[in-house]
Coordinates of C-alpha atoms in Angstrom, one line a residue:
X1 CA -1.5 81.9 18.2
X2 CA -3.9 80.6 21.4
X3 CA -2.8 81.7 24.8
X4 CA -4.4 79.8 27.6
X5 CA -5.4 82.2 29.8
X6 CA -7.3 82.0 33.3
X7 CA -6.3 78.2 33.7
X8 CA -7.0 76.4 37.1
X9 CA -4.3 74.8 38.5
X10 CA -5.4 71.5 39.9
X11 CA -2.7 69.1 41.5
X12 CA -2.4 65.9 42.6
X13 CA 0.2 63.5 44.2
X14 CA 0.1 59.6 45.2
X15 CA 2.1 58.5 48.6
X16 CA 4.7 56.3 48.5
X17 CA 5.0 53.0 49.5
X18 CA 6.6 53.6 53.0
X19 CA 4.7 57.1 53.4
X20 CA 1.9 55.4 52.9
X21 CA 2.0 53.1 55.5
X22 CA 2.9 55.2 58.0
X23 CA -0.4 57.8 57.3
X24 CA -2.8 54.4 57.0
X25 CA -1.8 53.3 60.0
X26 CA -2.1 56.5 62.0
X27 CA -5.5 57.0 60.4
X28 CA -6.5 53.4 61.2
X29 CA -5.8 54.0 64.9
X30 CA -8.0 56.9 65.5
X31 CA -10.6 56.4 62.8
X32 CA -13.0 54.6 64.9
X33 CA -13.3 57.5 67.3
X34 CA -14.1 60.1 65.3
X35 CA -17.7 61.2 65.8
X36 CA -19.6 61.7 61.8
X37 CA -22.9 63.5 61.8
X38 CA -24.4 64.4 58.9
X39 CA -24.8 68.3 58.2
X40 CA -28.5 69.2 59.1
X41 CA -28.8 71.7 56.4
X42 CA -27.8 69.1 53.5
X43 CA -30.1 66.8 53.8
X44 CA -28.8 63.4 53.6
X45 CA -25.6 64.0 51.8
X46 CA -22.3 62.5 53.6
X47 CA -21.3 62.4 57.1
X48 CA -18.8 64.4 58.3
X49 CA -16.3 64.9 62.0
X50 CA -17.4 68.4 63.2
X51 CA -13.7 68.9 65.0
X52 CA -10.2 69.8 62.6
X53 CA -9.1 66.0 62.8
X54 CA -5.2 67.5 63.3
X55 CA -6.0 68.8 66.6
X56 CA -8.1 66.3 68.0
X57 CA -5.6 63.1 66.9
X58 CA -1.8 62.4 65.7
X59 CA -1.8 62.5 62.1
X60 CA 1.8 63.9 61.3
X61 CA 2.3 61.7 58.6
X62 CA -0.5 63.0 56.5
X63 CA 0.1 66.3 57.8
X64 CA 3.8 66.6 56.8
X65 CA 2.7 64.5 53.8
X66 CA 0.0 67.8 52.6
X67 CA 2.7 70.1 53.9
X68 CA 5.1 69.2 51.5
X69 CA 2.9 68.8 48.3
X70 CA 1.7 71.8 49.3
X71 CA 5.4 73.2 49.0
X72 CA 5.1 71.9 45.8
X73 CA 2.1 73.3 44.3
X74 CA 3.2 76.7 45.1
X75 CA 6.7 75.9 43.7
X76 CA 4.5 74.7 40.5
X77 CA 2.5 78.2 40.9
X78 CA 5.7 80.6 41.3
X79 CA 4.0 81.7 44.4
X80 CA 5.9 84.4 45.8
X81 CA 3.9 85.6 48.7
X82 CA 4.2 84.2 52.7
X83 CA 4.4 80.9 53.1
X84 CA 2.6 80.5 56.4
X85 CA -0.3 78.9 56.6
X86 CA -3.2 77.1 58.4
X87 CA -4.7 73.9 57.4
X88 CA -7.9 72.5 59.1
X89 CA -8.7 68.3 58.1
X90 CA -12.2 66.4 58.7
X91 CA -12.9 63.1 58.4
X92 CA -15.9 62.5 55.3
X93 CA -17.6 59.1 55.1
X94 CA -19.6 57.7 52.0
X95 CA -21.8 55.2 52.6
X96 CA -23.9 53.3 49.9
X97 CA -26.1 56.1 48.1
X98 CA -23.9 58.9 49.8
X99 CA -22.7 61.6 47.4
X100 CA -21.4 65.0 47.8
X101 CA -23.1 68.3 46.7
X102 CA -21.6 70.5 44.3
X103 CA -20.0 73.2 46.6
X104 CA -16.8 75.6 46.9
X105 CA -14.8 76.0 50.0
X106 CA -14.9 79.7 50.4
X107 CA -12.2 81.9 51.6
X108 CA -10.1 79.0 51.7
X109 CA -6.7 79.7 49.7
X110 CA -6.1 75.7 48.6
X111 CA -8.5 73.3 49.2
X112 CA -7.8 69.1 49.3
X113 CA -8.7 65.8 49.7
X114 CA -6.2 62.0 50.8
X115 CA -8.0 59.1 49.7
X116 CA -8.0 56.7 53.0
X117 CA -10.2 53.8 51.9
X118 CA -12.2 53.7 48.2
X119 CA -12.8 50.9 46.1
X120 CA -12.4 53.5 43.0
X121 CA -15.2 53.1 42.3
X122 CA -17.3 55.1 45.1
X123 CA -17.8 58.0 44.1
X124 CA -15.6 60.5 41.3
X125 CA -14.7 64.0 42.3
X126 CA -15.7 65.8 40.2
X127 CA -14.9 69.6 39.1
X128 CA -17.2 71.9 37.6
X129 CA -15.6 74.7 35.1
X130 CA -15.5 78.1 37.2
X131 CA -17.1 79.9 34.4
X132 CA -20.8 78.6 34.4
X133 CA -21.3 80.4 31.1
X134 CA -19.1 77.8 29.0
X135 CA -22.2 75.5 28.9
X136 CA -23.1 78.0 26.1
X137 CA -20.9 77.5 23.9
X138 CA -20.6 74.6 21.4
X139 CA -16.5 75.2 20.9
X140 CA -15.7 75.7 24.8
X141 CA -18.1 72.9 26.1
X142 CA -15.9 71.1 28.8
X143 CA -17.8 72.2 31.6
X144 CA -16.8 69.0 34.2
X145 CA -13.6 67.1 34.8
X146 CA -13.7 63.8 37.3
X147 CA -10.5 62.3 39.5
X148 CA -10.9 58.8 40.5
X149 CA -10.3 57.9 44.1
X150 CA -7.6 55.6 45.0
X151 CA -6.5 55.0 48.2
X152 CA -2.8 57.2 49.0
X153 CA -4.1 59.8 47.0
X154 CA -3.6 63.7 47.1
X155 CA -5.6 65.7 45.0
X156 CA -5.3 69.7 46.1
X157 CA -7.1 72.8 43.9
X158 CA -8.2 76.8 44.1
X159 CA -10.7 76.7 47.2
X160 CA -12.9 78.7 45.3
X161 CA -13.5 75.9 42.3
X162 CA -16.9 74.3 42.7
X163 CA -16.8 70.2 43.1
X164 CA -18.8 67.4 44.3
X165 CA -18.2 64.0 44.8
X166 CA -21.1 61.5 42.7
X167 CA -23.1 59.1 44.5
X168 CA -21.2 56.2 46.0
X169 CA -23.3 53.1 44.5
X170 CA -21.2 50.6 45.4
X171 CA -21.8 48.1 49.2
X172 CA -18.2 49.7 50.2
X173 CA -17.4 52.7 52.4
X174 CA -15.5 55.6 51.3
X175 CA -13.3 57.5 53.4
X176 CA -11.9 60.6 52.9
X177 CA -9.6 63.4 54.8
X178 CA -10.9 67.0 53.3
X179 CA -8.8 69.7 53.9
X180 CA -8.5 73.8 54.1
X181 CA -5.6 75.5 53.7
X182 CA -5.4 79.2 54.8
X183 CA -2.6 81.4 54.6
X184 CA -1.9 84.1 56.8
X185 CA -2.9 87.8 55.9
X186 CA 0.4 89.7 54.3
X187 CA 1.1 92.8 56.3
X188 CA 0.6 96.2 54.6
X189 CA 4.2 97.1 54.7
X190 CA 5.2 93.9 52.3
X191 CA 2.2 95.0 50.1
X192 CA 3.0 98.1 49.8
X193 CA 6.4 97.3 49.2
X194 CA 5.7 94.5 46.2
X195 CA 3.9 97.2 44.7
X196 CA 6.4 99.4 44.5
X197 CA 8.4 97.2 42.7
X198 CA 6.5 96.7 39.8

C-alpha cells in the first residue's frame, strides 16, 4: 500500500459572477491611489503598496469573499483549533519584465493571492516542493507546480511553502491582492486541555 504522507494542501476558488462584480468594482475605485514602490532590497522585482490595503480602503467584498474560503479551507483541513484570525492585503503590480522572487511568507499561518487584472498569461505562480532534496531523486522529481492567473481568482496555501511568480513578458499589467492570514495565539489553558484529551 502507498500512504501520502506530508501533503500540502493548496486551495483555490473562482468568484462568482455577481461576487465578482462587486470586489472589481470596489478595487477599481481605489486602485489608482494606492501608492507601489518597489522593495529596495529586491532589486527590480515587482512593486508593491507598503500599507494593509483593508485598512487604508473599503474592500468588503474581497474581504468577506477570503473570509469565507478561508472557512472553507479549514473545513477541508478538519481544523480544530480558534478560528480568529488576522489577515493583512497589499496591492502587487507586474509590469512588462516584472517577476516575483521565489520566497515564503514566514510566520504567516495561510498565505493568498485574488487575481484583479491578468491576461493569463503574465506571469504563473509557481510553487516549489517544500522538500528541496526531492531534486535528488529520479522517482520523486516533481519539484515545481504552476497556477495560471485569471482574473476572480483565489488561490490560498501553507505560508511557509516557497513560491514566486515568473516574469511577466507580456505589454499587459498584472494586478494582484496578496494576502496574510494570521491566527491568534491559543491560550495555554485550551492547550493544555487538547492535550489532555489525547
Amino acid at each position: 500500500m502507498i500512504e501520502l504522507i506530508f501533503s500540502t494542501p493548496l486551495y483555490y476558488s473562482f468568484a462568482e459572477e455577481q461576487i465578482l462584480t462587486g470586489i472589481q468594482s470596489e478595487i477599481s475605485l481605489c486602485i489608482d491611489d494606492i501608492k507601489l514602490q518597489y522593495v529596495k532590497d529586491w532589486g527590480k522585482t515587482h512593486k508593491i503598496s507598503s500599507d494593509d490595503v483593508f485598512e487604508q480602503y473599503d474592500l468588503a467584498n474581497l474581504e468577506n469573499f477570503i473570509e469565507q474560503n478561508v472557512d472553507k479551507y479549514l473545513n477541508d483541513l478538519q481544523y480544530q483549533g480558534s478560528r480568529e484570525y488576522k489577515i493583512k492585503a497589499w496591492v502587487a503590480v507586474f509590469e512588462t519584465n516584472d517577476y516575483g522572487h521565489i520566497h515564503s511568507h514566514g510566520d504567516a499561518d495561510i498565505s493568498g493571492v485574488y487575481y484583479f487584472q491578468t491576461n493569463t498569461t503574465d506571469g504563473e505562480l509557481t510553487f516549489y516542493h517544500p522538500a528541496a532534496q526531492v531534486e535528488l531523486s529520479r522517482c520523486f522529481n516533481l519539484s515545481l507546480w504552476e497556477h495560471i492567473p485569471m482574473v476572480g481568482k483565489l488561490v490560498m496555501f501553507p505560508g511557509y511553502l516557497k513560491h514566486g511568480i515568473f516574469r511577466n513578458q507580456t505589454t499587459d499589467t498584472r494586478i494582484s491582492i496578496s494576502f496574510n492570514v494570521f491566527f491568534k495565539e491559543r491560550k495555554r489553558q485550551e492547550i493544555e486541555e487538547t492535550n489532555a484529551s489525547t
